[in-house]
XYZ file of C-alpha atoms in Angstrom:
758
model
C -123.304 -312.739 -40.239
C -122.286 -309.052 -40.458
C -120.830 -307.602 -43.600
C -117.552 -307.055 -41.773
C -117.244 -310.687 -40.593
C -118.292 -311.981 -44.001
C -115.727 -309.809 -45.786
C -112.975 -310.814 -43.366
C -113.875 -314.491 -43.667
C -113.811 -314.449 -47.444
C -110.593 -312.455 -47.570
C -108.948 -314.729 -45.012
C -109.841 -317.873 -46.976
C -108.563 -316.273 -50.149
C -105.407 -315.090 -48.385
C -104.634 -318.590 -47.127
C -104.896 -319.972 -50.667
C -102.789 -317.205 -52.203
C -100.102 -317.017 -49.540
C -99.052 -320.609 -50.262
C -97.653 -319.507 -53.612
C -93.948 -318.887 -53.972
C -94.493 -315.415 -55.415
C -96.282 -314.119 -52.331
C -93.713 -315.640 -49.961
C -91.014 -313.865 -51.933
C -92.989 -310.611 -51.728
C -93.410 -310.858 -47.957
C -89.686 -311.487 -47.523
C -88.919 -308.481 -49.704
C -91.262 -306.243 -47.695
C -89.647 -307.369 -44.443
C -86.284 -306.411 -45.861
C -87.648 -303.015 -46.860
C -88.897 -302.239 -43.363
C -85.555 -303.292 -41.893
C -83.596 -301.181 -44.386
C -84.180 -297.578 -43.287
C -81.127 -295.518 -44.198
C -80.736 -291.936 -43.052
C -81.073 -289.513 -45.956
C -78.146 -287.123 -46.366
C -80.306 -285.010 -48.652
C -82.894 -284.168 -46.006
C -80.022 -282.909 -43.822
C -78.514 -280.849 -46.627
C -81.863 -279.315 -47.537
C -81.899 -277.202 -44.375
C -80.525 -274.113 -46.109
C -81.525 -270.632 -44.957
C -82.001 -267.267 -46.629
C -82.637 -263.992 -44.820
C -85.511 -261.870 -46.225
C -84.902 -258.169 -45.618
C -87.797 -255.755 -44.900
C -87.832 -252.510 -46.890
C -89.969 -249.406 -46.519
C -90.319 -248.389 -50.148
C -91.190 -250.160 -53.390
C -89.093 -251.612 -56.199
C -89.594 -250.520 -59.813
C -89.510 -253.685 -61.912
C -87.164 -253.371 -64.905
C -85.142 -256.600 -64.846
C -81.912 -254.859 -63.736
C -81.557 -255.310 -59.928
C -79.804 -251.920 -59.719
C -81.694 -250.523 -56.702
C -79.526 -250.137 -53.571
C -81.875 -252.433 -51.623
C -80.898 -255.409 -53.798
C -77.260 -255.047 -52.775
C -78.071 -255.795 -49.132
C -80.762 -258.404 -49.746
C -80.322 -261.991 -48.584
C -78.944 -264.291 -51.289
C -79.320 -267.959 -52.162
C -76.897 -269.640 -54.552
C -74.416 -272.469 -54.992
C -77.078 -274.772 -56.498
C -76.848 -278.562 -56.570
C -77.341 -280.538 -59.756
C -80.449 -282.702 -59.915
C -79.880 -283.894 -63.494
C -77.841 -285.425 -65.081
C -76.216 -286.072 -61.685
C -77.251 -285.253 -58.145
C -73.771 -285.357 -56.594
C -72.166 -282.235 -58.101
C -72.671 -278.500 -58.067
C -74.437 -276.813 -60.992
C -72.231 -275.880 -63.974
C -73.776 -272.425 -64.414
C -74.311 -270.322 -61.331
C -77.835 -269.262 -60.286
C -78.439 -266.683 -57.564
C -81.767 -265.511 -56.143
C -82.516 -262.706 -53.707
C -85.627 -262.001 -51.616
C -86.974 -258.796 -50.013
C -90.402 -257.604 -48.883
C -92.470 -254.675 -47.747
C -95.944 -254.653 -46.177
C -97.699 -255.665 -49.393
C -95.200 -257.313 -51.714
C -92.584 -260.067 -51.855
C -89.776 -259.129 -54.268
C -87.696 -261.721 -56.118
C -84.436 -261.016 -57.933
C -82.640 -263.687 -59.990
C -79.364 -263.738 -61.920
C -78.873 -266.908 -63.961
C -75.581 -267.484 -65.799
C -75.743 -269.306 -69.140
C -73.481 -270.716 -71.845
C -74.758 -268.213 -74.431
C -77.704 -265.972 -75.199
C -79.402 -268.736 -77.217
C -82.084 -269.228 -74.595
C -84.680 -271.972 -75.132
C -88.208 -270.567 -74.829
C -90.896 -272.415 -76.771
C -93.673 -269.839 -76.405
C -94.659 -266.461 -74.978
C -97.888 -267.921 -73.619
C -98.466 -267.763 -69.875
C -98.330 -271.057 -67.920
C -95.487 -272.418 -70.043
C -94.271 -276.018 -69.789
C -91.429 -276.226 -67.303
C -89.656 -279.129 -69.022
C -89.238 -277.453 -72.446
C -88.129 -273.921 -71.497
C -85.208 -272.256 -69.811
C -86.703 -271.123 -66.527
C -86.170 -270.422 -62.855
C -88.927 -271.413 -60.428
C -89.573 -270.694 -56.758
C -91.922 -272.670 -54.496
C -93.195 -271.242 -51.204
C -94.523 -273.616 -48.545
C -96.166 -270.892 -46.479
C -97.682 -273.252 -43.889
C -94.513 -275.396 -43.625
C -96.513 -278.616 -43.919
C -94.575 -280.183 -46.819
C -97.897 -280.878 -48.542
C -98.988 -277.724 -50.404
C -97.065 -274.818 -51.900
C -97.398 -271.832 -54.238
C -95.123 -271.955 -57.291
C -93.976 -269.028 -59.441
C -91.873 -269.673 -62.560
C -90.189 -267.292 -65.027
C -88.408 -267.653 -68.385
C -85.620 -265.383 -69.749
C -88.306 -263.594 -71.800
C -90.280 -262.800 -68.645
C -93.053 -265.279 -69.371
C -94.869 -266.285 -66.182
C -96.468 -269.378 -64.772
C -98.106 -269.898 -61.395
C -99.024 -273.301 -60.028
C -100.730 -274.561 -56.905
C -98.737 -277.584 -55.736
C -100.454 -280.316 -53.714
C -99.745 -283.889 -52.688
C -96.252 -282.987 -51.538
C -95.231 -282.142 -55.115
C -94.106 -285.723 -55.635
C -96.647 -286.916 -58.217
C -97.308 -286.018 -61.839
C -100.796 -284.777 -60.913
C -99.488 -282.560 -58.077
C -99.357 -279.486 -60.351
C -102.498 -277.367 -60.805
C -101.492 -275.152 -63.740
C -104.938 -273.530 -63.932
C -104.450 -271.721 -60.622
C -104.197 -268.018 -61.575
C -102.956 -265.039 -59.597
C -101.875 -261.474 -60.283
C -98.128 -260.857 -60.051
C -95.455 -259.185 -62.185
C -92.063 -260.035 -63.666
C -89.618 -258.176 -65.919
C -86.459 -259.558 -67.515
C -83.293 -258.571 -69.337
C -81.149 -260.929 -71.428
C -77.383 -260.662 -71.890
C -74.623 -262.575 -73.688
C -74.021 -265.108 -70.924
C -76.723 -264.521 -68.314
C -80.259 -263.270 -67.797
C -81.897 -261.316 -64.972
C -85.426 -261.638 -63.604
C -87.127 -259.193 -61.268
C -90.552 -260.139 -59.872
C -93.115 -258.865 -57.394
C -95.641 -261.240 -55.803
C -98.400 -259.562 -53.758
C -98.919 -261.176 -50.370
C -102.609 -261.158 -51.277
C -101.859 -263.787 -53.965
C -100.862 -266.456 -51.443
C -102.218 -267.769 -48.166
C -100.286 -267.702 -44.889
C -100.699 -267.188 -41.168
C -100.619 -263.681 -39.732
C -97.512 -263.089 -37.624
C -95.469 -265.785 -39.404
C -91.675 -265.286 -39.416
C -90.542 -268.210 -41.572
C -91.634 -270.039 -44.744
C -90.101 -273.020 -46.468
C -88.712 -272.234 -49.915
C -87.140 -274.003 -52.883
C -85.627 -272.465 -56.001
C -84.835 -274.682 -58.966
C -83.728 -274.129 -62.532
C -83.991 -275.802 -65.932
C -80.877 -274.891 -67.954
C -81.785 -276.229 -71.392
C -78.494 -275.204 -73.069
C -76.462 -277.528 -70.863
C -79.253 -280.117 -70.304
C -78.979 -279.451 -66.595
C -81.543 -279.220 -63.814
C -80.439 -277.817 -60.478
C -81.890 -276.773 -57.131
C -80.916 -274.638 -54.169
C -81.978 -277.296 -51.648
C -80.429 -280.577 -52.774
C -82.888 -283.153 -54.184
C -82.002 -286.828 -54.799
C -82.508 -287.932 -58.393
C -84.909 -290.750 -57.496
C -87.379 -288.076 -56.306
C -89.154 -285.347 -58.300
C -87.449 -281.969 -58.531
C -90.675 -280.364 -57.282
C -90.900 -282.514 -54.143
C -91.777 -280.434 -51.086
C -89.760 -282.811 -48.908
C -86.600 -280.964 -49.923
C -86.729 -277.258 -49.182
C -84.811 -274.607 -47.285
C -86.067 -271.883 -44.944
C -86.646 -268.181 -45.564
C -86.493 -266.007 -42.427
C -88.418 -262.711 -42.496
C -86.839 -259.744 -40.731
C -90.130 -258.972 -38.971
C -93.436 -260.898 -38.654
C -95.884 -260.817 -41.549
C -99.168 -258.969 -41.248
C -102.512 -259.845 -42.760
C -102.611 -260.828 -46.415
C -105.398 -258.283 -47.239
C -106.760 -260.496 -49.994
C -109.155 -258.386 -52.106
C -112.738 -259.234 -52.906
C -112.687 -260.417 -56.528
C -115.475 -260.450 -59.115
C -114.971 -262.192 -62.462
C -117.999 -261.488 -64.689
C -118.303 -262.880 -68.203
C -120.421 -262.455 -71.307
C -120.656 -265.095 -74.011
C -122.512 -265.178 -77.289
C -122.719 -268.398 -79.268
C -124.130 -269.297 -82.680
C -124.230 -272.927 -83.803
C -125.721 -275.275 -86.365
C -126.297 -279.025 -86.040
C -126.267 -280.426 -89.582
C -127.473 -283.882 -88.512
C -130.815 -282.368 -87.412
C -130.640 -279.263 -89.627
C -131.220 -277.040 -86.586
C -129.711 -273.680 -85.704
C -129.243 -272.125 -82.296
C -127.989 -268.859 -80.863
C -127.392 -268.047 -77.228
C -126.365 -265.073 -75.143
C -125.375 -265.696 -71.548
C -123.961 -263.718 -68.677
C -122.728 -264.845 -65.313
C -119.588 -264.900 -63.280
C -117.581 -265.905 -60.264
C -116.717 -264.164 -57.023
C -113.809 -264.854 -54.685
C -114.072 -263.860 -51.058
C -111.175 -264.212 -48.658
C -112.050 -265.501 -45.197
C -109.159 -264.784 -42.901
C -105.628 -265.300 -44.216
C -106.047 -268.854 -45.424
C -109.627 -269.611 -46.564
C -111.394 -268.885 -49.859
C -115.107 -268.691 -50.591
C -115.792 -269.077 -54.318
C -119.251 -268.341 -55.723
C -120.408 -269.014 -59.278
C -123.683 -268.018 -60.931
C -124.650 -269.429 -64.321
C -121.071 -270.565 -65.002
C -119.929 -270.666 -68.613
C -118.326 -273.954 -69.624
C -118.243 -273.323 -73.386
C -115.547 -275.062 -75.387
C -112.778 -272.481 -75.402
C -110.529 -275.506 -74.842
C -111.521 -278.900 -76.224
C -110.703 -282.340 -74.855
C -108.085 -284.423 -76.602
C -109.637 -287.288 -78.538
C -108.280 -290.806 -78.009
C -108.528 -294.368 -79.253
C -109.960 -296.697 -76.625
C -109.219 -300.406 -77.118
C -109.983 -301.341 -73.510
C -113.206 -302.549 -71.924
C -113.348 -299.607 -69.534
C -114.050 -295.883 -69.355
C -111.080 -293.549 -69.908
C -110.264 -290.785 -67.415
C -110.315 -287.230 -68.830
C -108.869 -284.355 -66.767
C -110.972 -281.471 -65.471
C -110.410 -278.203 -67.383
C -113.103 -275.954 -65.882
C -111.579 -273.192 -63.772
C -114.168 -273.206 -60.965
C -113.496 -276.869 -60.107
C -109.710 -276.657 -60.330
C -108.889 -274.306 -57.426
C -107.908 -276.384 -54.365
C -108.994 -279.463 -56.326
C -106.653 -281.690 -54.312
C -108.979 -281.199 -51.316
C -111.852 -282.753 -53.274
C -110.388 -284.934 -56.013
C -107.528 -286.715 -54.246
C -109.642 -289.263 -52.336
C -109.658 -292.889 -53.367
C -107.302 -295.006 -55.422
C -103.772 -293.604 -55.582
C -103.594 -294.644 -59.249
C -106.858 -292.994 -60.319
C -109.080 -296.055 -60.813
C -111.544 -295.741 -57.911
C -112.229 -292.131 -56.966
C -115.432 -291.185 -55.084
C -115.490 -287.613 -56.436
C -114.770 -286.622 -60.040
C -115.922 -283.081 -60.776
C -116.481 -283.730 -64.498
C -119.618 -285.677 -63.514
C -121.245 -282.368 -62.532
C -122.793 -280.704 -65.563
C -123.144 -283.906 -67.577
C -126.053 -286.362 -67.559
C -127.507 -289.176 -69.639
C -130.723 -288.531 -71.530
C -133.598 -291.005 -72.006
C -131.637 -292.754 -74.781
C -128.520 -293.167 -72.662
C -126.508 -290.468 -74.467
C -124.250 -288.192 -72.445
C -125.297 -284.540 -72.846
C -124.644 -281.238 -71.089
C -126.769 -280.502 -68.031
C -126.699 -276.779 -67.184
C -125.283 -275.746 -63.829
C -127.396 -273.041 -62.185
C -124.765 -272.025 -59.663
C -122.662 -273.133 -56.753
C -120.287 -272.315 -53.917
C -116.983 -273.691 -52.723
C -115.281 -273.017 -49.404
C -111.716 -274.289 -49.155
C -108.415 -273.659 -47.457
C -106.544 -273.905 -44.168
C -108.133 -273.647 -40.748
C -104.712 -273.696 -39.077
C -101.320 -275.325 -39.585
C -102.815 -278.849 -39.306
C -106.431 -278.681 -40.494
C -107.818 -278.088 -44.024
C -111.508 -277.705 -44.853
C -113.404 -278.070 -48.112
C -117.097 -277.702 -48.950
C -118.575 -277.702 -52.470
C -122.216 -277.410 -53.468
C -123.518 -277.194 -57.048
C -127.102 -277.137 -58.324
C -127.950 -278.447 -61.795
C -131.047 -277.645 -63.818
C -133.845 -280.072 -64.631
C -134.364 -281.113 -68.259
C -137.685 -282.945 -68.428
C -137.567 -283.268 -72.218
C -134.492 -285.468 -71.827
C -135.698 -287.052 -68.545
C -132.967 -285.432 -66.466
C -133.782 -284.399 -62.909
C -132.516 -281.357 -61.063
C -129.758 -282.445 -58.693
C -127.884 -280.965 -55.787
C -124.241 -282.089 -55.794
C -122.336 -281.702 -52.557
C -118.999 -282.674 -51.078
C -117.622 -281.952 -47.595
C -114.067 -282.780 -46.619
C -111.660 -282.231 -43.732
C -107.986 -283.160 -43.653
C -105.559 -283.194 -40.749
C -101.787 -283.215 -41.066
C -100.192 -286.220 -39.351
C -96.540 -286.584 -38.364
C -94.053 -284.955 -40.792
C -95.959 -284.827 -44.099
C -98.779 -287.382 -43.881
C -102.489 -286.588 -43.578
C -105.791 -288.122 -42.503
C -108.912 -287.066 -44.381
C -112.667 -287.544 -44.036
C -115.217 -286.796 -46.755
C -118.927 -287.045 -47.496
C -120.385 -286.862 -51.016
C -124.108 -286.472 -51.682
C -125.996 -286.378 -54.984
C -129.639 -285.602 -54.191
C -132.568 -285.215 -56.590
C -134.758 -282.128 -56.151
C -138.423 -282.579 -57.023
C -140.706 -285.478 -57.955
C -140.320 -286.970 -61.424
C -142.385 -289.747 -62.996
C -139.400 -290.886 -65.074
C -137.070 -291.250 -62.078
C -136.548 -294.650 -60.449
C -136.758 -294.476 -56.628
C -133.299 -296.052 -56.332
C -131.821 -293.016 -58.114
C -133.208 -290.387 -55.759
C -129.838 -290.039 -54.051
C -126.357 -291.491 -53.772
C -124.048 -290.892 -50.825
C -120.447 -291.895 -50.243
C -118.572 -291.602 -46.941
C -114.898 -292.338 -46.434
C -111.606 -292.064 -44.578
C -108.236 -291.725 -46.361
C -104.753 -291.810 -44.847
C -101.995 -290.443 -47.088
C -98.518 -291.549 -46.057
C -95.482 -289.389 -46.872
C -92.299 -289.619 -44.825
C -90.099 -286.597 -44.151
C -87.680 -287.485 -46.972
C -90.427 -288.938 -49.213
C -88.799 -292.381 -49.273
C -92.054 -293.852 -47.927
C -95.366 -292.944 -49.573
C -98.713 -294.700 -49.544
C -102.487 -294.556 -49.424
C -104.901 -296.357 -47.093
C -108.615 -295.748 -47.454
C -112.054 -297.227 -46.793
C -115.233 -295.892 -48.465
C -118.904 -296.843 -48.219
C -121.795 -295.901 -50.494
C -125.470 -295.506 -49.533
C -128.544 -295.564 -51.801
C -132.294 -295.893 -51.113
C -132.969 -299.363 -49.655
C -129.298 -300.289 -50.175
C -127.114 -299.680 -47.124
C -125.345 -303.019 -46.522
C -121.899 -303.771 -47.897
C -121.017 -301.366 -50.703
C -117.381 -300.943 -49.622
C -114.261 -299.833 -51.439
C -110.822 -299.912 -49.829
C -107.136 -299.812 -50.693
C -103.782 -300.415 -49.038
C -100.777 -299.345 -51.071
C -97.232 -298.433 -50.076
C -94.113 -297.416 -51.985
C -90.587 -297.539 -50.628
C -88.203 -295.476 -52.737
C -84.700 -295.008 -51.333
C -81.968 -293.952 -53.713
C -81.170 -297.263 -55.407
C -84.489 -299.072 -55.726
C -88.249 -298.715 -55.683
C -90.729 -301.266 -54.343
C -94.532 -301.041 -54.537
C -97.312 -303.154 -53.046
C -100.958 -302.404 -53.836
C -104.147 -304.124 -52.625
C -107.563 -302.775 -53.648
C -111.152 -303.970 -53.271
C -114.297 -302.496 -54.855
C -117.604 -304.145 -53.999
C -119.914 -305.023 -56.873
C -122.652 -302.838 -55.346
C -120.375 -299.900 -54.522
C -121.748 -296.842 -56.285
C -120.390 -293.309 -56.667
C -122.553 -291.223 -59.012
C -120.119 -288.305 -58.739
C -117.028 -290.496 -58.899
C -114.818 -292.337 -61.370
C -115.120 -296.108 -60.798
C -114.460 -297.950 -64.095
C -114.333 -301.445 -62.496
C -116.703 -302.855 -59.872
C -116.679 -306.179 -58.071
C -112.900 -306.676 -58.095
C -110.032 -307.448 -55.753
C -106.681 -306.258 -57.099
C -103.138 -307.124 -56.061
C -100.210 -305.300 -57.640
C -96.467 -305.500 -56.933
C -93.524 -303.765 -58.594
C -89.781 -303.640 -58.020
C -87.175 -301.485 -59.797
C -83.427 -301.263 -59.211
C -81.749 -297.978 -60.166
C -78.198 -297.617 -61.514
C -76.406 -294.240 -61.585
C -73.395 -294.434 -63.955
C -70.634 -291.909 -63.301
C -70.328 -289.837 -66.452
C -71.083 -291.002 -69.957
C -74.238 -290.682 -72.054
C -76.576 -292.384 -69.557
C -77.742 -290.518 -66.474
C -79.505 -293.503 -64.911
C -81.116 -296.768 -65.947
C -83.547 -299.014 -64.119
C -84.622 -302.621 -64.768
C -87.829 -303.709 -63.085
C -90.639 -306.217 -62.843
C -94.358 -305.855 -62.215
C -97.164 -308.304 -61.414
C -100.840 -307.288 -61.306
C -103.791 -309.597 -60.528
C -107.568 -309.109 -60.522
C -110.042 -311.491 -58.891
C -113.853 -311.393 -58.906
C -115.203 -312.108 -55.382
C -118.755 -312.691 -56.702
C -117.428 -315.415 -59.034
C -115.923 -317.517 -56.253
C -112.716 -315.464 -56.453
C -112.003 -316.370 -60.029
C -108.950 -314.656 -61.469
C -110.096 -312.535 -64.409
C -106.954 -310.515 -65.226
C -103.229 -311.032 -64.756
C -100.229 -309.104 -66.090
C -96.547 -309.961 -65.732
C -94.182 -307.265 -67.026
C -90.429 -306.845 -67.392
C -89.461 -303.162 -67.656
C -86.316 -301.237 -68.513
C -86.104 -297.440 -68.226
C -83.104 -295.472 -69.497
C -82.585 -291.743 -68.950
C -79.848 -290.201 -71.085
C -77.669 -287.251 -70.131
C -79.139 -285.175 -72.975
C -82.645 -285.476 -71.391
C -83.895 -288.094 -73.851
C -85.384 -291.322 -72.464
C -86.178 -294.878 -73.525
C -88.580 -297.456 -72.038
C -88.866 -301.149 -72.935
C -91.749 -303.321 -71.729
C -92.332 -307.049 -72.253
C -95.677 -308.290 -70.871
C -97.623 -311.505 -70.546
C -101.397 -310.902 -70.316
C -104.193 -313.164 -69.163
C -107.852 -312.107 -69.438
C -111.023 -313.974 -68.597
C -113.842 -312.147 -70.346
C -116.944 -312.138 -68.176
C -119.114 -310.892 -71.059
C -118.960 -310.486 -74.832
C -116.621 -307.721 -76.015
C -116.029 -306.145 -79.416
C -112.778 -304.102 -79.231
C -113.396 -302.632 -82.691
C -116.839 -301.313 -81.674
C -118.040 -302.031 -85.212
C -121.847 -302.002 -85.647
C -123.088 -305.537 -86.315
C -119.696 -307.145 -85.676
C -119.413 -310.498 -83.900
C -117.919 -309.805 -80.438
C -115.288 -311.897 -78.716
C -117.232 -314.461 -76.692
C -117.478 -314.030 -72.948
C -116.904 -316.714 -70.330
C -113.602 -317.644 -72.037
C -109.868 -317.345 -71.255
C -107.365 -315.394 -73.370
C -103.587 -315.331 -72.937
C -101.116 -313.339 -75.044
C -97.750 -311.530 -75.004
C -96.921 -307.928 -75.991
C -93.755 -305.872 -76.391
C -93.545 -302.073 -76.414
C -90.875 -299.405 -76.978
C -91.202 -295.711 -76.093
C -88.572 -293.081 -76.905
C -88.570 -289.349 -76.085
C -85.908 -287.150 -77.670
C -84.234 -284.142 -76.062
C -87.014 -281.504 -75.529
C -84.449 -278.685 -75.583
C -83.921 -279.052 -79.316
C -85.836 -276.887 -81.785
C -87.076 -280.134 -83.312
C -88.072 -282.838 -80.823
C -90.085 -286.008 -81.111
C -91.398 -289.037 -79.292
C -92.075 -292.488 -80.725
C -94.092 -295.354 -79.280
C -94.645 -298.795 -80.706
C -96.385 -301.870 -79.327
C -97.149 -305.228 -80.874
C -97.947 -308.832 -80.158
C -100.987 -310.802 -79.176
C -104.413 -309.343 -78.487
C -106.996 -311.765 -77.039
C -107.210 -314.501 -79.735
C -105.626 -312.316 -82.434
C -102.853 -309.780 -82.894
C -102.408 -306.033 -82.560
C -99.907 -303.394 -83.577
C -99.673 -299.772 -82.424
C -97.388 -297.005 -83.668
C -97.497 -293.413 -82.500
C -95.405 -290.287 -82.948
C -95.374 -286.729 -81.639
C -93.344 -284.245 -83.678
C -92.663 -280.721 -82.413
C -90.898 -277.841 -84.141
C -90.346 -274.352 -82.702
C -89.746 -271.001 -84.350
C -89.036 -269.722 -80.891
C -90.517 -267.976 -79.159
C -93.282 -267.134 -81.619
C -94.545 -270.314 -83.277
C -94.944 -273.886 -82.052
C -95.922 -276.594 -84.548
C -96.848 -280.105 -83.485
C -98.174 -283.248 -85.120
C -99.484 -286.243 -83.178
C -100.283 -289.475 -84.987
C -101.387 -292.877 -83.769
C -102.168 -296.022 -85.728
C -103.812 -299.096 -84.185
C -104.268 -302.309 -86.153
C -106.365 -305.199 -84.812
C -106.350 -308.576 -86.547
C -108.858 -311.048 -85.134
C -109.799 -314.470 -86.512
C -113.075 -314.994 -88.364
C -115.897 -314.289 -87.736
C -114.642 -311.278 -85.724
C -113.978 -307.881 -87.305
C -110.527 -306.437 -87.998
C -109.844 -302.747 -87.539
C -107.413 -300.031 -88.603
C -107.748 -296.926 -86.430
C -106.057 -293.624 -87.256
C -105.712 -290.659 -84.938
C -104.079 -287.562 -86.464
C -103.778 -284.294 -84.539
C -101.860 -281.331 -86.004
C -101.672 -278.102 -83.995
C -100.409 -274.583 -84.652
C -99.762 -272.316 -81.664
C -98.757 -268.707 -82.388
C -97.921 -266.175 -79.663
C -97.828 -262.695 -81.195
C -96.868 -261.258 -77.818
C -97.236 -262.074 -74.117
C -100.898 -261.051 -74.357
C -102.153 -262.157 -77.810
C -102.288 -265.862 -78.758
C -103.805 -267.866 -81.588
C -104.004 -271.654 -81.706
C -105.656 -274.059 -84.108
C -106.134 -277.742 -83.333
C -107.310 -280.326 -85.858
C -108.363 -283.781 -84.631
C -109.107 -286.654 -87.004
C -110.356 -290.054 -85.786
C -111.817 -292.679 -88.093
C -112.961 -294.688 -85.048
C -115.199 -291.770 -84.059
C -115.879 -290.888 -87.709
C -115.063 -287.264 -86.944
C -112.793 -284.499 -88.187
C -112.803 -281.646 -85.680
C -111.316 -278.154 -85.890
C -110.917 -275.835 -82.909
C -109.434 -272.405 -83.647
C -109.058 -269.952 -80.777
C -107.883 -266.335 -80.677
C -107.147 -265.029 -77.163
C -106.351 -261.479 -76.108
C -105.320 -260.970 -72.474
C -106.229 -257.275 -72.384
C -105.675 -256.946 -68.618
C -104.182 -259.197 -65.925
C -106.192 -262.456 -65.877
C -108.837 -260.848 -68.111
C -109.431 -262.352 -71.553
C -111.310 -261.931 -74.798
C -111.835 -265.205 -76.725
C -113.027 -265.772 -80.266
C -113.503 -269.509 -80.784
C -114.507 -271.385 -83.925
C -115.464 -275.085 -83.771
C -116.176 -277.223 -86.823
C -116.850 -280.962 -87.054
C -117.245 -283.158 -90.135
C -118.349 -286.700 -90.835
C -115.431 -288.684 -92.271
C -117.202 -291.671 -93.814
C -119.427 -289.671 -96.171
C -117.563 -286.400 -95.852
C -119.818 -283.545 -94.858
C -120.447 -281.009 -92.059
C -121.695 -282.335 -88.704
C -121.680 -279.459 -86.218
C -120.376 -275.904 -86.402
C -120.217 -273.078 -83.867
C -118.600 -269.740 -83.214
C -118.556 -267.938 -79.908
C -117.232 -264.703 -78.507
C -116.477 -264.601 -74.802
C -115.102 -261.872 -72.558
C -114.170 -262.163 -68.886
C -112.732 -259.532 -66.568
C -110.883 -260.013 -63.273
C -111.874 -257.133 -60.980
C -110.356 -256.663 -57.515
C -112.381 -254.532 -55.118
């Protein structure tokens, strides 16, 4: 019997057994109602606003005043709609933006009225957080596909941020804040308004030659009045950054070529370190760099040689009480550009992804420890072929390390995506991890790993329907049968409710060496329903009760159910931007193997091949981020396998704006298990000081204490941005043992990088 017929047969038998339950019948009836209920969105009609973009011959001197004669005749956009706390009224304070252009530059002028000159700006550091600062932001969908856009944001102090937006701008991970470009902004602040004047080179964005229109959105966070507003009206059940809701900018004459320069970004880094556990010292000096080559108006070729991935920014530490690996975001600049082309395949919720760039440059030594594996170099080609096709190719070569029994590997991914219908897309990818050379220590089955797949991303014109449908297959030496992973998930989100259905299967033999697959051999079913209330006036902006049910079965265990979660949820968003979430859950777990959640050496683990059922309750509260002092509190307690657990966490933030930002994160986890199992009390304490002396000089110090990891870490970083996108870093790292207090590892490094356009 073929793998396909076997899989269908097993799934059909399982489906017949499951579909008899009342819960599934109710779900199917609900889904039928959803498909029948397809209202016409008034917001998508209203979003068709237009602004004329005047062509000028000369240039504009940026001074934050808008006093040049050209600004008086420029096209204007205003009369913004509220997004929060209501989406059915005009904004309280008027915002007006103007657009002009010449052959090389797009000019932006903004006048934003305010209640007073007490503007909220938490920092002078570039790439500020949009939710905790007064700011005005513009998004340009240059290819008019509703999928990707270039975002430029500005605060009253003239602090900049640029973001590459992907995934339609409708998910939390749609924002790539590490995308950097050269552009300028100047500002002036007054008693009841502020003015922004910006110039964005056409070489900083991608577009088609001869284009006469782009899609555009301008939105504002007005922290003094706790208001969010947008030029093109956005319904409150969507994200303010959603690319489904944009207007049109009409250029006076067609655009020419973007004339993107050839860019070289060399670096030098010197590092001195000492490992106190082995009493060894080391010093290194390295040079290398990146190059960016524009291919046409819409493709980039990125080249890196001996890339430097030193710890100028450290990962956040965490307490892991689960049985599975925890996802950590990519922070290395080379992998971040156009990352949606490579990293968006697989599970929509991030639990089965065939490509995870953090796997490149890390490897396990002969003892199973994860260590750094030097990257020799690599290339990445990515961008638009035309208005419907996107192309991505990445190839990285890592160095062999025979002392640690690590082979040299070539790591490759190829991807193509085609736009479908209004905002959906169909993508194909191929991932290959191939060993170079013959090694006695290498098992033949690890010579290569390949993953092929198709993904369909659903996004309707008004974003009320979203979903993901994929099928992936892995290939290894002498292992080509089966090895499938697939998912079908859909979300229907009209104004007053949200319904989700999710089905996912990962074969036990599915393997993705360059991916993130924390659970193998599972079939998952997840359903969620939320109803949304929008009170008129008062202290509550909206509130939403909901329910969720998630099931996991193990096909290789005769479809035994190994996990089940029933949850009752209640989300409340207040008019002052604070929020509250309540969650009551019933958990069922069948442990397939022994598990010690405390990870205590010599402790007696919870026995496998047993059932555990318990209830938990959690509360999460986030205060108003516009206040000088803001905080969040989380607490969870109840059962935990055959014992009990309690979690309490806080995040305190205080601003001496805009110069100093102080924060303190704490988390306490208590596990109480019956004898002979170990109890545990885990503390995680993370204070941070962030000082911005100016818009070009920053100093931050982060301290991370974890008794679970028996580590106290200090990362102190001084950064001087001496030229646009060019930095000098002085970084000090120090780590101490906490049980018998003493130094563990210490380093200091000096790094300089320079962005040179040729």
